[in-house]
Amino acid sequence: MDEAVDRNRTVAVVGTGTMGQGIAQVALVAGHPVRLYDSAPDRAAEAVGAIRARLDRLVEKGRLDAAAREDAAGRLHAAADLAELADAALVVEAIVEDLAVKRSLFAALEEVVADDALLATNTSSLSVTAIGGGLRLPGRFVGLHFFNPAPLLPLVEVVRGFATDESAATRAYATVKGWGKTPVRCADTPGFIVNRIARPFYAEAFRVYEEGGADPATIDAALRECGGFRMGPFELTDLIGQDVNEAVTRSVWDSFFQDPKFTPSLAQRRLVESGRLGRKTGHGWFPYEGDAERPAPHTAPPAEAPDAITVEGGLGPAGELIAMVREAGIEVRETEEDRGTRIVLPGGGQLALADGQTSVEFRDVVYFDLALDYRAATRIVLSASEVTSWETLRGAIGLFQALGKKVSVIGDVPGMIVARTVAMLVDLAADAVAKGVASAEDIDTAMRLGVNYPVGPVEWGRRLGAAWAHELLDELHARVPTGRYAPSLALYRRTYAEMGGE
């Protein structure tokens, strides 16, 4: 049972919405006979017509030849009754996210299909174990979580329920890999890989906004132009739908018994309550109706750069800045002072990489945010407090502008924006690996392909060092002692392993 489902065997899809049609199209183009079933009258026949129309468009675009289109169309059929799925070697369910409804469906399917048929759910938020818990043969039940649109996005999370046989999970993995997808293996945990580990990308941005640290446009710009993410969390949730994104967040939070690391956003809840769900309603975090203009990120006006700086301690993950400053014609003096890593300006004010502390705690300090690549970054974010001198802030702005960067100044936010987000992603990924949710390789693959992260969080953690993430989160936890930022035991262990057990 550990080989892929043969291409001559039927694949059945139950549920003919967007996901059901997409999964059916993937199996069909891969060469399987496909049957579609929906409990609503005529929906399966309509879906067959819609899929055939999409095949026509693939032919028009040169992505499918006419003969292959005719062959595929001849293998696609609507089923009027579940009994017509009796010869299916694999049945994938893509119906409403309701546990009772899904359990009822699979109980009925088990009376129809052969005992060696694979049964799979495309659920994104429910427990695979719970859905398959009432089956006579729960070992053949797996999760196959496709991402929308299924024909285009390569990632599929292959989820092992508590009772899933390893052979069934392996067969499901081999099958979707044979369909041209990139499968990753994971245990049945709330949110699986992507929806579990991605929560801080949204949550930390919303938290900075709720704290009054910065506006949505500036936060999005920081994560795009400095962090290297393809989209900012505000614009991305407007695209996904605020109701959909918030429902996933709430589901993961509830499933983890309201762990503070996954606490939903009150500001997002208010958006949902007001009906501002994003692009689909014409307004979310940003307006989309008519000629509405998107707010621009805060960008500081030009400021004069200092003639010289002193670098103490090397700057750690921001060390590349030293060469960049020299290339800009600014003198750099380096010392090995054992007082942390920082840039000292001519007037005595200091610049420090975000470390989880706040500017107000120090006499005259401006923090700058982490960047994925300081040379490629087009924007740098700074934070200061009411006790920071204007001379120091102006010098910091001018320094980064001399490097060709736009500069955004935000409030006194501990851990800034990119740094605290990345530290949380690194921590959740380390925790997931340690708890056997998925391998480090599969986690990085899932986050790059599933949500377009520029670097997988495990790899990001390796580049920055576990100690960097641990120290930043430890400082944040000291300032916000709710448990949200407490470093995981996995990150704690990795930090001390890097330090040689000291």
PDB file of N, CA and C in Angstrom, residues 225-311:
ATOM      1  N   GLU A 225       9.863  45.544   2.248  1.00  0.00           N
ATOM      2  CA  GLU A 225      11.064  46.202   1.745  1.00  0.00           C
ATOM      3  C   GLU A 225      12.288  45.977   2.611  1.00  0.00           C
ATOM      4  N   CYS A 226      12.077  45.606   3.845  1.00  0.00           N
ATOM      5  CA  CYS A 226      13.186  45.332   4.749  1.00  0.00           C
ATOM      6  C   CYS A 226      13.281  43.834   5.049  1.00  0.00           C
ATOM      7  N   GLY A 227      12.124  43.196   5.295  1.00  0.00           N
ATOM      8  CA  GLY A 227      12.117  41.778   5.648  1.00  0.00           C
ATOM      9  C   GLY A 227      12.170  40.832   4.472  1.00  0.00           C
ATOM     10  N   GLY A 228      11.857  41.339   3.275  1.00  0.00           N
ATOM     11  CA  GLY A 228      11.925  40.478   2.103  1.00  0.00           C
ATOM     12  C   GLY A 228      10.691  39.649   1.836  1.00  0.00           C
ATOM     13  N   PHE A 229       9.610  39.861   2.596  1.00  0.00           N
ATOM     14  CA  PHE A 229       8.371  39.130   2.355  1.00  0.00           C
ATOM     15  C   PHE A 229       7.680  39.685   1.111  1.00  0.00           C
ATOM     16  N   ARG A 230       6.978  38.823   0.389  1.00  0.00           N
ATOM     17  CA  ARG A 230       6.360  39.254  -0.869  1.00  0.00           C
ATOM     18  C   ARG A 230       5.228  40.250  -0.633  1.00  0.00           C
ATOM     19  N   MET A 231       4.443  40.041   0.408  1.00  0.00           N
ATOM     20  CA  MET A 231       3.340  40.944   0.754  1.00  0.00           C
ATOM     21  C   MET A 231       3.389  41.220   2.247  1.00  0.00           C
ATOM     22  N   GLY A 232       2.844  42.366   2.638  1.00  0.00           N
ATOM     23  CA  GLY A 232       2.711  42.657   4.055  1.00  0.00           C
ATOM     24  C   GLY A 232       1.470  41.972   4.610  1.00  0.00           C
ATOM     25  N   PRO A 233       1.393  41.782   5.921  1.00  0.00           N
ATOM     26  CA  PRO A 233       0.263  41.062   6.519  1.00  0.00           C
ATOM     27  C   PRO A 233      -1.078  41.771   6.392  1.00  0.00           C
ATOM     28  N   PHE A 234      -1.077  43.097   6.344  1.00  0.00           N
ATOM     29  CA  PHE A 234      -2.349  43.816   6.226  1.00  0.00           C
ATOM     30  C   PHE A 234      -2.923  43.647   4.820  1.00  0.00           C
ATOM     31  N   GLU A 235      -2.106  43.845   3.807  1.00  0.00           N
ATOM     32  CA  GLU A 235      -2.588  43.675   2.443  1.00  0.00           C
ATOM     33  C   GLU A 235      -2.890  42.206   2.146  1.00  0.00           C
ATOM     34  N   LEU A 236      -2.122  41.295   2.741  1.00  0.00           N
ATOM     35  CA  LEU A 236      -2.353  39.868   2.491  1.00  0.00           C
ATOM     36  C   LEU A 236      -3.665  39.403   3.115  1.00  0.00           C
ATOM     37  N   THR A 237      -3.955  39.827   4.337  1.00  0.00           N
ATOM     38  CA  THR A 237      -5.225  39.412   4.948  1.00  0.00           C
ATOM     39  C   THR A 237      -6.416  40.072   4.260  1.00  0.00           C
ATOM     40  N   ASP A 238      -6.221  41.268   3.690  1.00  0.00           N
ATOM     41  CA  ASP A 238      -7.283  41.859   2.874  1.00  0.00           C
ATOM     42  C   ASP A 238      -7.554  40.999   1.645  1.00  0.00           C
ATOM     43  N   LEU A 239      -6.508  40.396   1.086  1.00  0.00           N
ATOM     44  CA  LEU A 239      -6.661  39.527  -0.074  1.00  0.00           C
ATOM     45  C   LEU A 239      -7.305  38.196   0.319  1.00  0.00           C
ATOM     46  N   ILE A 240      -6.848  37.614   1.407  1.00  0.00           N
ATOM     47  CA  ILE A 240      -7.398  36.339   1.875  1.00  0.00           C
ATOM     48  C   ILE A 240      -8.849  36.495   2.307  1.00  0.00           C
ATOM     49  N   GLY A 241      -9.148  37.608   2.956  1.00  0.00           N
ATOM     50  CA  GLY A 241     -10.444  37.831   3.604  1.00  0.00           C
ATOM     51  C   GLY A 241     -10.223  37.846   5.104  1.00  0.00           C
ATOM     52  N   GLN A 242     -10.595  38.966   5.749  1.00  0.00           N
ATOM     53  CA  GLN A 242     -10.366  39.071   7.191  1.00  0.00           C
ATOM     54  C   GLN A 242     -11.114  38.000   7.961  1.00  0.00           C
ATOM     55  N   ASP A 243     -12.308  37.647   7.504  1.00  0.00           N
ATOM     56  CA  ASP A 243     -13.085  36.616   8.185  1.00  0.00           C
ATOM     57  C   ASP A 243     -12.398  35.260   8.100  1.00  0.00           C
ATOM     58  N   VAL A 244     -11.825  34.950   6.931  1.00  0.00           N
ATOM     59  CA  VAL A 244     -11.152  33.665   6.747  1.00  0.00           C
ATOM     60  C   VAL A 244      -9.893  33.602   7.592  1.00  0.00           C
ATOM     61  N   ASN A 245      -9.066  34.647   7.521  1.00  0.00           N
ATOM     62  CA  ASN A 245      -7.813  34.662   8.268  1.00  0.00           C
ATOM     63  C   ASN A 245      -8.053  34.628   9.768  1.00  0.00           C
ATOM     64  N   GLU A 246      -9.040  35.406  10.224  1.00  0.00           N
ATOM     65  CA  GLU A 246      -9.315  35.437  11.659  1.00  0.00           C
ATOM     66  C   GLU A 246      -9.870  34.104  12.143  1.00  0.00           C
ATOM     67  N   ALA A 247     -10.669  33.440  11.312  1.00  0.00           N
ATOM     68  CA  ALA A 247     -11.221  32.141  11.696  1.00  0.00           C
ATOM     69  C   ALA A 247     -10.118  31.096  11.871  1.00  0.00           C
ATOM     70  N   VAL A 248      -9.113  31.126  10.994  1.00  0.00           N
ATOM     71  CA  VAL A 248      -7.992  30.195  11.127  1.00  0.00           C
ATOM     72  C   VAL A 248      -7.214  30.495  12.404  1.00  0.00           C
ATOM     73  N   THR A 249      -6.936  31.777  12.649  1.00  0.00           N
ATOM     74  CA  THR A 249      -6.220  32.165  13.866  1.00  0.00           C
ATOM     75  C   THR A 249      -6.972  31.712  15.113  1.00  0.00           C
ATOM     76  N   ARG A 250      -8.266  31.946  15.130  1.00  0.00           N
ATOM     77  CA  ARG A 250      -9.074  31.574  16.295  1.00  0.00           C
ATOM     78  C   ARG A 250      -9.128  30.058  16.470  1.00  0.00           C
ATOM     79  N   SER A 251      -9.185  29.328  15.341  1.00  0.00           N
ATOM     80  CA  SER A 251      -9.215  27.872  15.409  1.00  0.00           C
ATOM     81  C   SER A 251      -7.923  27.317  16.009  1.00  0.00           C
ATOM     82  N   VAL A 252      -6.775  27.845  15.539  1.00  0.00           N
ATOM     83  CA  VAL A 252      -5.491  27.390  16.068  1.00  0.00           C
ATOM     84  C   VAL A 252      -5.376  27.739  17.551  1.00  0.00           C
ATOM     85  N   TRP A 253      -5.792  28.942  17.920  1.00  0.00           N
ATOM     86  CA  TRP A 253      -5.742  29.396  19.323  1.00  0.00           C
ATOM     87  C   TRP A 253      -6.594  28.494  20.211  1.00  0.00           C
ATOM     88  N   ASP A 254      -7.822  28.225  19.784  1.00  0.00           N
ATOM     89  CA  ASP A 254      -8.706  27.357  20.569  1.00  0.00           C
ATOM     90  C   ASP A 254      -8.155  25.939  20.651  1.00  0.00           C
ATOM     91  N   SER A 255      -7.599  25.448  19.541  1.00  0.00           N
ATOM     92  CA  SER A 255      -7.084  24.077  19.520  1.00  0.00           C
ATOM     93  C   SER A 255      -5.873  23.914  20.420  1.00  0.00           C
ATOM     94  N   PHE A 256      -5.129  24.988  20.637  1.00  0.00           N
ATOM     95  CA  PHE A 256      -3.990  24.957  21.560  1.00  0.00           C
ATOM     96  C   PHE A 256      -4.404  25.439  22.958  1.00  0.00           C
ATOM     97  N   PHE A 257      -5.695  25.305  23.262  1.00  0.00           N
ATOM     98  CA  PHE A 257      -6.216  25.652  24.586  1.00  0.00           C
ATOM     99  C   PHE A 257      -5.887  27.089  24.962  1.00  0.00           C
ATOM    100  N   GLN A 258      -6.010  27.977  23.960  1.00  0.00           N
ATOM    101  CA  GLN A 258      -5.834  29.421  24.122  1.00  0.00           C
ATOM    102  C   GLN A 258      -4.434  29.789  24.609  1.00  0.00           C
ATOM    103  N   ASP A 259      -3.462  29.128  24.041  1.00  0.00           N
ATOM    104  CA  ASP A 259      -2.058  29.449  24.281  1.00  0.00           C
ATOM    105  C   ASP A 259      -1.826  30.907  23.869  1.00  0.00           C
ATOM    106  N   PRO A 260      -1.199  31.731  24.732  1.00  0.00           N
ATOM    107  CA  PRO A 260      -0.997  33.150  24.406  1.00  0.00           C
ATOM    108  C   PRO A 260      -0.138  33.389  23.171  1.00  0.00           C
ATOM    109  N   LYS A 261       0.655  32.412  22.743  1.00  0.00           N
ATOM    110  CA  LYS A 261       1.449  32.591  21.529  1.00  0.00           C
ATOM    111  C   LYS A 261       0.571  32.733  20.294  1.00  0.00           C
ATOM    112  N   PHE A 262      -0.694  32.293  20.385  1.00  0.00           N
ATOM    113  CA  PHE A 262      -1.583  32.306  19.224  1.00  0.00           C
ATOM    114  C   PHE A 262      -2.786  33.226  19.417  1.00  0.00           C
ATOM    115  N   THR A 263      -2.729  34.118  20.402  1.00  0.00           N
ATOM    116  CA  THR A 263      -3.873  34.987  20.700  1.00  0.00           C
ATOM    117  C   THR A 263      -4.295  35.801  19.484  1.00  0.00           C
ATOM    118  N   PRO A 264      -5.599  35.792  19.139  1.00  0.00           N
ATOM    119  CA  PRO A 264      -6.085  36.576  17.997  1.00  0.00           C
ATOM    120  C   PRO A 264      -6.006  38.075  18.269  1.00  0.00           C
ATOM    121  N   SER A 265      -6.238  38.855  17.209  1.00  0.00           N
ATOM    122  CA  SER A 265      -6.171  40.306  17.290  1.00  0.00           C
ATOM    123  C   SER A 265      -7.557  40.903  17.494  1.00  0.00           C
ATOM    124  N   LEU A 266      -7.680  41.786  18.497  1.00  0.00           N
ATOM    125  CA  LEU A 266      -8.946  42.477  18.725  1.00  0.00           C
ATOM    126  C   LEU A 266      -9.248  43.424  17.568  1.00  0.00           C
ATOM    127  N   ALA A 267      -8.229  44.073  17.024  1.00  0.00           N
ATOM    128  CA  ALA A 267      -8.443  44.989  15.905  1.00  0.00           C
ATOM    129  C   ALA A 267      -8.991  44.241  14.692  1.00  0.00           C
ATOM    130  N   GLN A 268      -8.469  43.051  14.428  1.00  0.00           N
ATOM    131  CA  GLN A 268      -8.991  42.263  13.315  1.00  0.00           C
ATOM    132  C   GLN A 268     -10.422  41.804  13.587  1.00  0.00           C
ATOM    133  N   ARG A 269     -10.714  41.470  14.844  1.00  0.00           N
ATOM    134  CA  ARG A 269     -12.083  41.081  15.206  1.00  0.00           C
ATOM    135  C   ARG A 269     -13.054  42.216  14.906  1.00  0.00           C
ATOM    136  N   ARG A 270     -12.649  43.447  15.195  1.00  0.00           N
ATOM    137  CA  ARG A 270     -13.511  44.599  14.930  1.00  0.00           C
ATOM    138  C   ARG A 270     -13.733  44.782  13.427  1.00  0.00           C
ATOM    139  N   LEU A 271     -12.702  44.520  12.626  1.00  0.00           N
ATOM    140  CA  LEU A 271     -12.868  44.586  11.176  1.00  0.00           C
ATOM    141  C   LEU A 271     -13.931  43.594  10.720  1.00  0.00           C
ATOM    142  N   VAL A 272     -13.840  42.369  11.217  1.00  0.00           N
ATOM    143  CA  VAL A 272     -14.796  41.330  10.833  1.00  0.00           C
ATOM    144  C   VAL A 272     -16.198  41.714  11.275  1.00  0.00           C
ATOM    145  N   GLU A 273     -16.327  42.207  12.496  1.00  0.00           N
ATOM    146  CA  GLU A 273     -17.640  42.594  13.016  1.00  0.00           C
ATOM    147  C   GLU A 273     -18.262  43.733  12.213  1.00  0.00           C
ATOM    148  N   SER A 274     -17.408  44.599  11.663  1.00  0.00           N
ATOM    149  CA  SER A 274     -17.912  45.743  10.903  1.00  0.00           C
ATOM    150  C   SER A 274     -18.209  45.406   9.448  1.00  0.00           C
ATOM    151  N   GLY A 275     -17.871  44.171   9.040  1.00  0.00           N
ATOM    152  CA  GLY A 275     -18.091  43.762   7.663  1.00  0.00           C
ATOM    153  C   GLY A 275     -17.011  44.210   6.707  1.00  0.00           C
ATOM    154  N   ARG A 276     -15.925  44.765   7.225  1.00  0.00           N
ATOM    155  CA  ARG A 276     -14.802  45.195   6.376  1.00  0.00           C
ATOM    156  C   ARG A 276     -13.853  44.003   6.217  1.00  0.00           C
ATOM    157  N   LEU A 277     -14.187  43.145   5.261  1.00  0.00           N
ATOM    158  CA  LEU A 277     -13.510  41.862   5.134  1.00  0.00           C
ATOM    159  C   LEU A 277     -12.360  41.878   4.138  1.00  0.00           C
ATOM    160  N   GLY A 278     -12.094  43.028   3.533  1.00  0.00           N
ATOM    161  CA  GLY A 278     -10.991  43.113   2.586  1.00  0.00           C
ATOM    162  C   GLY A 278     -11.455  43.402   1.177  1.00  0.00           C
ATOM    163  N   ARG A 279     -10.720  42.910   0.210  1.00  0.00           N
ATOM    164  CA  ARG A 279     -11.013  43.207  -1.193  1.00  0.00           C
ATOM    165  C   ARG A 279     -12.425  42.796  -1.594  1.00  0.00           C
ATOM    166  N   LYS A 280     -12.902  41.680  -1.056  1.00  0.00           N
ATOM    167  CA  LYS A 280     -14.206  41.174  -1.488  1.00  0.00           C
ATOM    168  C   LYS A 280     -15.365  42.048  -1.049  1.00  0.00           C
ATOM    169  N   THR A 281     -15.159  42.902  -0.045  1.00  0.00           N
ATOM    170  CA  THR A 281     -16.217  43.823   0.383  1.00  0.00           C
ATOM    171  C   THR A 281     -15.890  45.277   0.058  1.00  0.00           C
ATOM    172  N   GLY A 282     -14.731  45.521  -0.563  1.00  0.00           N
ATOM    173  CA  GLY A 282     -14.351  46.882  -0.933  1.00  0.00           C
ATOM    174  C   GLY A 282     -13.613  47.640   0.144  1.00  0.00           C
ATOM    175  N   HIS A 283     -13.461  47.042   1.326  1.00  0.00           N
ATOM    176  CA  HIS A 283     -12.739  47.725   2.406  1.00  0.00           C
ATOM    177  C   HIS A 283     -12.298  46.694   3.443  1.00  0.00           C
ATOM    178  N   GLY A 284     -11.063  46.826   3.862  1.00  0.00           N
ATOM    179  CA  GLY A 284     -10.528  46.000   4.945  1.00  0.00           C
ATOM    180  C   GLY A 284      -9.627  46.893   5.770  1.00  0.00           C
ATOM    181  N   TRP A 285      -8.360  46.510   5.875  1.00  0.00           N
ATOM    182  CA  TRP A 285      -7.402  47.441   6.475  1.00  0.00           C
ATOM    183  C   TRP A 285      -7.238  48.657   5.567  1.00  0.00           C
ATOM    184  N   PHE A 286      -7.378  48.416   4.258  1.00  0.00           N
ATOM    185  CA  PHE A 286      -7.245  49.478   3.262  1.00  0.00           C
ATOM    186  C   PHE A 286      -8.536  49.586   2.442  1.00  0.00           C
ATOM    187  N   PRO A 287      -8.800  50.754   1.844  1.00  0.00           N
ATOM    188  CA  PRO A 287      -9.988  50.903   0.988  1.00  0.00           C
ATOM    189  C   PRO A 287      -9.711  50.396  -0.434  1.00  0.00           C
ATOM    190  N   TYR A 288     -10.731  49.822  -1.070  1.00  0.00           N
ATOM    191  CA  TYR A 288     -10.584  49.305  -2.432  1.00  0.00           C
ATOM    192  C   TYR A 288     -11.689  49.778  -3.371  1.00  0.00           C
ATOM    193  N   GLU A 289     -12.653  50.497  -2.871  1.00  0.00           N
ATOM    194  CA  GLU A 289     -13.786  50.900  -3.694  1.00  0.00           C
ATOM    195  C   GLU A 289     -13.410  52.044  -4.628  1.00  0.00           C
ATOM    196  N   GLY A 290     -13.903  51.961  -5.874  1.00  0.00           N
ATOM    197  CA  GLY A 290     -13.710  53.055  -6.834  1.00  0.00           C
ATOM    198  C   GLY A 290     -12.259  53.434  -7.017  1.00  0.00           C
ATOM    199  N   ASP A 291     -11.988  54.729  -6.872  1.00  0.00           N
ATOM    200  CA  ASP A 291     -10.635  55.253  -7.072  1.00  0.00           C
ATOM    201  C   ASP A 291      -9.897  55.459  -5.750  1.00  0.00           C
ATOM    202  N   ALA A 292     -10.299  54.705  -4.739  1.00  0.00           N
ATOM    203  CA  ALA A 292      -9.670  54.870  -3.425  1.00  0.00           C
ATOM    204  C   ALA A 292      -8.164  54.652  -3.509  1.00  0.00           C
ATOM    205  N   GLU A 293      -7.408  55.539  -2.880  1.00  0.00           N
ATOM    206  CA  GLU A 293      -5.955  55.440  -2.884  1.00  0.00           C
ATOM    207  C   GLU A 293      -5.474  54.722  -1.635  1.00  0.00           C
ATOM    208  N   ARG A 294      -4.495  53.848  -1.812  1.00  0.00           N
ATOM    209  CA  ARG A 294      -3.894  53.161  -0.682  1.00  0.00           C
ATOM    210  C   ARG A 294      -3.037  54.145   0.101  1.00  0.00           C
ATOM    211  N   PRO A 295      -3.114  54.142   1.421  1.00  0.00           N
ATOM    212  CA  PRO A 295      -2.231  55.000   2.220  1.00  0.00           C
ATOM    213  C   PRO A 295      -0.766  54.661   1.960  1.00  0.00           C
ATOM    214  N   ALA A 296       0.070  55.659   1.967  1.00  0.00           N
ATOM    215  CA  ALA A 296       1.505  55.460   1.755  1.00  0.00           C
ATOM    216  C   ALA A 296       2.199  55.229   3.101  1.00  0.00           C
ATOM    217  N   PRO A 297       3.272  54.453   3.125  1.00  0.00           N
ATOM    218  CA  PRO A 297       4.017  54.273   4.368  1.00  0.00           C
ATOM    219  C   PRO A 297       4.686  55.573   4.793  1.00  0.00           C
ATOM    220  N   HIS A 298       4.867  55.733   6.095  1.00  0.00           N
ATOM    221  CA  HIS A 298       5.590  56.909   6.591  1.00  0.00           C
ATOM    222  C   HIS A 298       7.029  56.840   6.104  1.00  0.00           C
ATOM    223  N   THR A 299       7.497  57.928   5.509  1.00  0.00           N
ATOM    224  CA  THR A 299       8.882  58.018   5.042  1.00  0.00           C
ATOM    225  C   THR A 299       9.464  59.332   5.526  1.00  0.00           C
ATOM    226  N   ALA A 300      10.585  59.249   6.204  1.00  0.00           N
ATOM    227  CA  ALA A 300      11.210  60.441   6.785  1.00  0.00           C
ATOM    228  C   ALA A 300      11.769  61.343   5.700  1.00  0.00           C
ATOM    229  N   PRO A 301      11.710  62.679   5.908  1.00  0.00           N
ATOM    230  CA  PRO A 301      12.314  63.625   4.960  1.00  0.00           C
ATOM    231  C   PRO A 301      13.836  63.528   5.016  1.00  0.00           C
ATOM    232  N   PRO A 302      14.533  64.083   4.022  1.00  0.00           N
ATOM    233  CA  PRO A 302      15.998  63.999   3.979  1.00  0.00           C
ATOM    234  C   PRO A 302      16.647  64.577   5.236  1.00  0.00           C
ATOM    235  N   ALA A 303      17.716  63.942   5.661  1.00  0.00           N
ATOM    236  CA  ALA A 303      18.490  64.414   6.818  1.00  0.00           C
ATOM    237  C   ALA A 303      19.968  64.257   6.496  1.00  0.00           C
ATOM    238  N   GLU A 304      20.791  65.035   7.165  1.00  0.00           N
ATOM    239  CA  GLU A 304      22.226  65.015   6.909  1.00  0.00           C
ATOM    240  C   GLU A 304      22.877  63.807   7.573  1.00  0.00           C
ATOM    241  N   ALA A 305      23.741  63.134   6.842  1.00  0.00           N
ATOM    242  CA  ALA A 305      24.453  61.973   7.376  1.00  0.00           C
ATOM    243  C   ALA A 305      25.649  62.420   8.202  1.00  0.00           C
ATOM    244  N   PRO A 306      26.039  61.636   9.198  1.00  0.00           N
ATOM    245  CA  PRO A 306      27.242  61.972   9.969  1.00  0.00           C
ATOM    246  C   PRO A 306      28.495  61.749   9.126  1.00  0.00           C
ATOM    247  N   ASP A 307      29.560  62.458   9.473  1.00  0.00           N
ATOM    248  CA  ASP A 307      30.831  62.301   8.758  1.00  0.00           C
ATOM    249  C   ASP A 307      31.543  61.015   9.159  1.00  0.00           C
ATOM    250  N   ALA A 308      31.306  60.572  10.388  1.00  0.00           N
ATOM    251  CA  ALA A 308      32.009  59.388  10.899  1.00  0.00           C
ATOM    252  C   ALA A 308      31.135  58.708  11.950  1.00  0.00           C
ATOM    253  N   ILE A 309      31.336  57.396  12.113  1.00  0.00           N
ATOM    254  CA  ILE A 309      30.661  56.645  13.179  1.00  0.00           C
ATOM    255  C   ILE A 309      31.680  55.724  13.833  1.00  0.00           C
ATOM    256  N   THR A 310      31.344  55.274  15.027  1.00  0.00           N
ATOM    257  CA  THR A 310      32.156  54.267  15.707  1.00  0.00           C
ATOM    258  C   THR A 310      31.299  53.023  15.899  1.00  0.00           C
ATOM    259  N   VAL A 311      31.829  51.879  15.495  1.00  0.00           N
ATOM    260  CA  VAL A 311      31.104  50.609  15.633  1.00  0.00           C
ATOM    261  C   VAL A 311      31.728  49.823  16.768  1.00  0.00           C
TER     262      VAL A 311
END
